[in-house]
Short mmCIF file of C-alpha atoms in Angstrom, two decimals:
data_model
loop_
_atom_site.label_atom_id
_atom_site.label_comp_id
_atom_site.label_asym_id
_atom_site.label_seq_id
_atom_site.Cartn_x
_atom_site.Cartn_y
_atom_site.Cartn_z
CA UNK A 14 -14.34 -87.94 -45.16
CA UNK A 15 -15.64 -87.72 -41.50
CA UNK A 16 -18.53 -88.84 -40.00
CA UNK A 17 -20.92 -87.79 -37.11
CA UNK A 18 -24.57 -88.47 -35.33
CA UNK A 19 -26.62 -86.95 -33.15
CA UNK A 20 -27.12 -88.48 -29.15
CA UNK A 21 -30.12 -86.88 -27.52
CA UNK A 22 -30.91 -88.21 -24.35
CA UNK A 23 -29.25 -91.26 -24.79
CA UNK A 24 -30.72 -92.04 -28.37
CA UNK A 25 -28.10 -91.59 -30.89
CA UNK A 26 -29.28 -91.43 -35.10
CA UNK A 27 -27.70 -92.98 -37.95
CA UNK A 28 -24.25 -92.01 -39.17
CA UNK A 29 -24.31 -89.07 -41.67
CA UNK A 30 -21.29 -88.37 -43.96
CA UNK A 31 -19.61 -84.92 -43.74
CA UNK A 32 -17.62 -83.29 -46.77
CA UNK A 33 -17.06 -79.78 -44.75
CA UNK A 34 -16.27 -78.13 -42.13
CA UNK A 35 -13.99 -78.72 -39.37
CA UNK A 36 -13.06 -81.22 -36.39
CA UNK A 37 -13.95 -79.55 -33.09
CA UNK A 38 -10.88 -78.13 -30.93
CA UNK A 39 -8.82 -77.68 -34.32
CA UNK A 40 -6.48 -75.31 -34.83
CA UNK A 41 -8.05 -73.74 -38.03
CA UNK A 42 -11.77 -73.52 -36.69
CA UNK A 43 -11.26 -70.25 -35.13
CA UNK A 44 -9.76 -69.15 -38.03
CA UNK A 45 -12.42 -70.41 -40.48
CA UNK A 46 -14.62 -68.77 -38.12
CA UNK A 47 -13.26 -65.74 -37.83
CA UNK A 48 -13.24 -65.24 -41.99
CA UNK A 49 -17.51 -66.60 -42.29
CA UNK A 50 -18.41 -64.06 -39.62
CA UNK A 51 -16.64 -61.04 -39.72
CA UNK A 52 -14.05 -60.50 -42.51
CA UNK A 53 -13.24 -57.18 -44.06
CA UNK A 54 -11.55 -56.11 -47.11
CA UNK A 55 -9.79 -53.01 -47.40
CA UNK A 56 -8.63 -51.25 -51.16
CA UNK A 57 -6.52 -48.02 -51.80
CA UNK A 58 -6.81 -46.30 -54.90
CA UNK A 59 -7.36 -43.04 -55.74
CA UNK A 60 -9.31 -43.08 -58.81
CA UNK A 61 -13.41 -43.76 -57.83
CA UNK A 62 -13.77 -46.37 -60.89
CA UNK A 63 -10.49 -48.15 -60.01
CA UNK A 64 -11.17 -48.84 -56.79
CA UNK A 65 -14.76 -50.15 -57.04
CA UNK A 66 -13.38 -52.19 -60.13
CA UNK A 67 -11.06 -53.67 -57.39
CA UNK A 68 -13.57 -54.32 -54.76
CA UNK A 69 -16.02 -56.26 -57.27
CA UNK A 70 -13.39 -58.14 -58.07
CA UNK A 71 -11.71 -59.26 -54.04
CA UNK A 72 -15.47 -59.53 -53.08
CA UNK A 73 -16.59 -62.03 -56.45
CA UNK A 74 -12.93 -63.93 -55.28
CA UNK A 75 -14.25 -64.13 -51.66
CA UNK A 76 -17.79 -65.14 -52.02
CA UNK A 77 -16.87 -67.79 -54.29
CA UNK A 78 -14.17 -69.13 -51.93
CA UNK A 79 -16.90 -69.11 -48.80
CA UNK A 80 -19.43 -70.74 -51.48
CA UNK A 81 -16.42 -73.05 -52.26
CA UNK A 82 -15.83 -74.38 -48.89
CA UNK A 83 -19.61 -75.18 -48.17
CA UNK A 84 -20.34 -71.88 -46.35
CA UNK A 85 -23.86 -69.84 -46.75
CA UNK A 86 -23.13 -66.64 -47.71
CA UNK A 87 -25.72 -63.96 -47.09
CA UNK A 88 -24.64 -61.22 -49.73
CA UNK A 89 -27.16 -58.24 -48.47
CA UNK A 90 -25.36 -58.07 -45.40
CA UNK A 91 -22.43 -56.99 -46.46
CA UNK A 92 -21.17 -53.43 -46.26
CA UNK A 93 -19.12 -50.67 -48.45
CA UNK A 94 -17.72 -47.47 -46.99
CA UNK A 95 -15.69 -45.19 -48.70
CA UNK A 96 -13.41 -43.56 -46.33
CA UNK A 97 -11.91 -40.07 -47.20
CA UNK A 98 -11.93 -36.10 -46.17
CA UNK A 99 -14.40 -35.62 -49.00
CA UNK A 100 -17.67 -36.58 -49.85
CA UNK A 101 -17.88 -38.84 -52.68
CA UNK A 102 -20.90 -40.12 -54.82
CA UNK A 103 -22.98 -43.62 -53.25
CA UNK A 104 -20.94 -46.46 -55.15
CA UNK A 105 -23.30 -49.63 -55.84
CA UNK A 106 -21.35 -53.09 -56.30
CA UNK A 107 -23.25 -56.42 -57.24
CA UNK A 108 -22.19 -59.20 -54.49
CA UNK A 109 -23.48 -62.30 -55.50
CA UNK A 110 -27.02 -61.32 -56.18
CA UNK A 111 -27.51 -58.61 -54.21
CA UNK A 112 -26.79 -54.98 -54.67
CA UNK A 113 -24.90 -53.17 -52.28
CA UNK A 114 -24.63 -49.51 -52.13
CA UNK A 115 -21.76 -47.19 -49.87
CA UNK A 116 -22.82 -46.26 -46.36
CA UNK A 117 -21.81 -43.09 -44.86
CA UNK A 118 -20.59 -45.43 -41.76
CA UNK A 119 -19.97 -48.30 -40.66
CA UNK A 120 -19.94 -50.18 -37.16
CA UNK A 121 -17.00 -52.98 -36.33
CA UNK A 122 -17.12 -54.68 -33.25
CA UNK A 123 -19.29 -51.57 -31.40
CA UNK A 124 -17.17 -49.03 -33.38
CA UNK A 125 -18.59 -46.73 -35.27
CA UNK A 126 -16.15 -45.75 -38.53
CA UNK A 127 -17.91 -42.43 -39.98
CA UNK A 128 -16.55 -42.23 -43.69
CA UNK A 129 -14.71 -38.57 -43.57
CA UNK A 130 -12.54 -40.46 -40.73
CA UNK A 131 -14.12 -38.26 -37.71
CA UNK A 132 -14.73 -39.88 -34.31
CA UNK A 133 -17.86 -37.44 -33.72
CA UNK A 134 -20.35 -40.23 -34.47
CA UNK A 135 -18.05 -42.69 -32.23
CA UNK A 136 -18.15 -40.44 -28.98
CA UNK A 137 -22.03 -39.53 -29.15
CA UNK A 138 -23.02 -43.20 -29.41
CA UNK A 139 -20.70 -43.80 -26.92
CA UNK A 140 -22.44 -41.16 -24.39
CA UNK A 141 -25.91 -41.73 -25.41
CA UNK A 142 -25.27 -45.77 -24.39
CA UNK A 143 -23.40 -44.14 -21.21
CA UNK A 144 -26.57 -42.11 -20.42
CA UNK A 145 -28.78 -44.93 -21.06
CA UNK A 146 -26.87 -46.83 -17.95
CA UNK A 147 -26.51 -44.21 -15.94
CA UNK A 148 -30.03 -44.14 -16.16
CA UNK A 149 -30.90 -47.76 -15.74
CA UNK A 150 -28.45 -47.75 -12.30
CA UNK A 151 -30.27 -44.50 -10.83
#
């Protein structure tokens, strides 16, 4: 059990009790980090019912961990695409209490990962944000 307060300009509060998180400069608070912002879970399988059978059940294992550990959670943000040469049917998966349905593409760090594994939707974003400098420098 750790403890903290709060100094602002020279006034400090009372001492609060804390049963999570981490001690600033640890080693595993990047790492805890890294998982609550960004984290991203990836299933093979080539039968459709399979594979969203397996996703409901890494992303009800994960949400409960973050929930778990003291972490807010907000399900609607999180994302599902399907990637493969064919198109395939929207999936829907409950997350918590939201419903989340497949995206055609999705964007990781500035990225853009188009579904049917193409790099067309990559390279025009990538131009169109190149324009948009070019412009702003002229």
């Amino acid at each position: 059990m750790r403890h903290y307060y709060v100094s602002i300009d020279g006034n400090c509060s009372d001492f609060f009790q804390s049963e999570t998180g981490t001690v600033q400069g640890s080693i595993l608070g990047p790492f805890l980090y890294a998982i609550y912002d960004d984290n991203f879970v990836i299933r093979r399988n080539p039968c459709l019912g399979s594979l969203t059978d397996d996703m409901k059940v890494s992303l009800a294992m994960i949400l409960k961990w973050l929930k778990d550990s003291g972490l807010k959670v907000n399900e609607a943000k999180t994302e599902i695409c399907l990637f493969h040469r064919q198109d395939y049917p929207d999936i829907h998966i409950k997350v918590g209490e939201a419903l989340v349905k497949s995206k055609k593409s999705m964007n990781v760090l500035g990225i853009i990962f188009y579904s049917k594994l193409q790099w067309s939707p990559q390279v025009a974003n990538t131009i169109k944000k190149s324009k948009s400098a070019l412009h702003a420098i002229c």
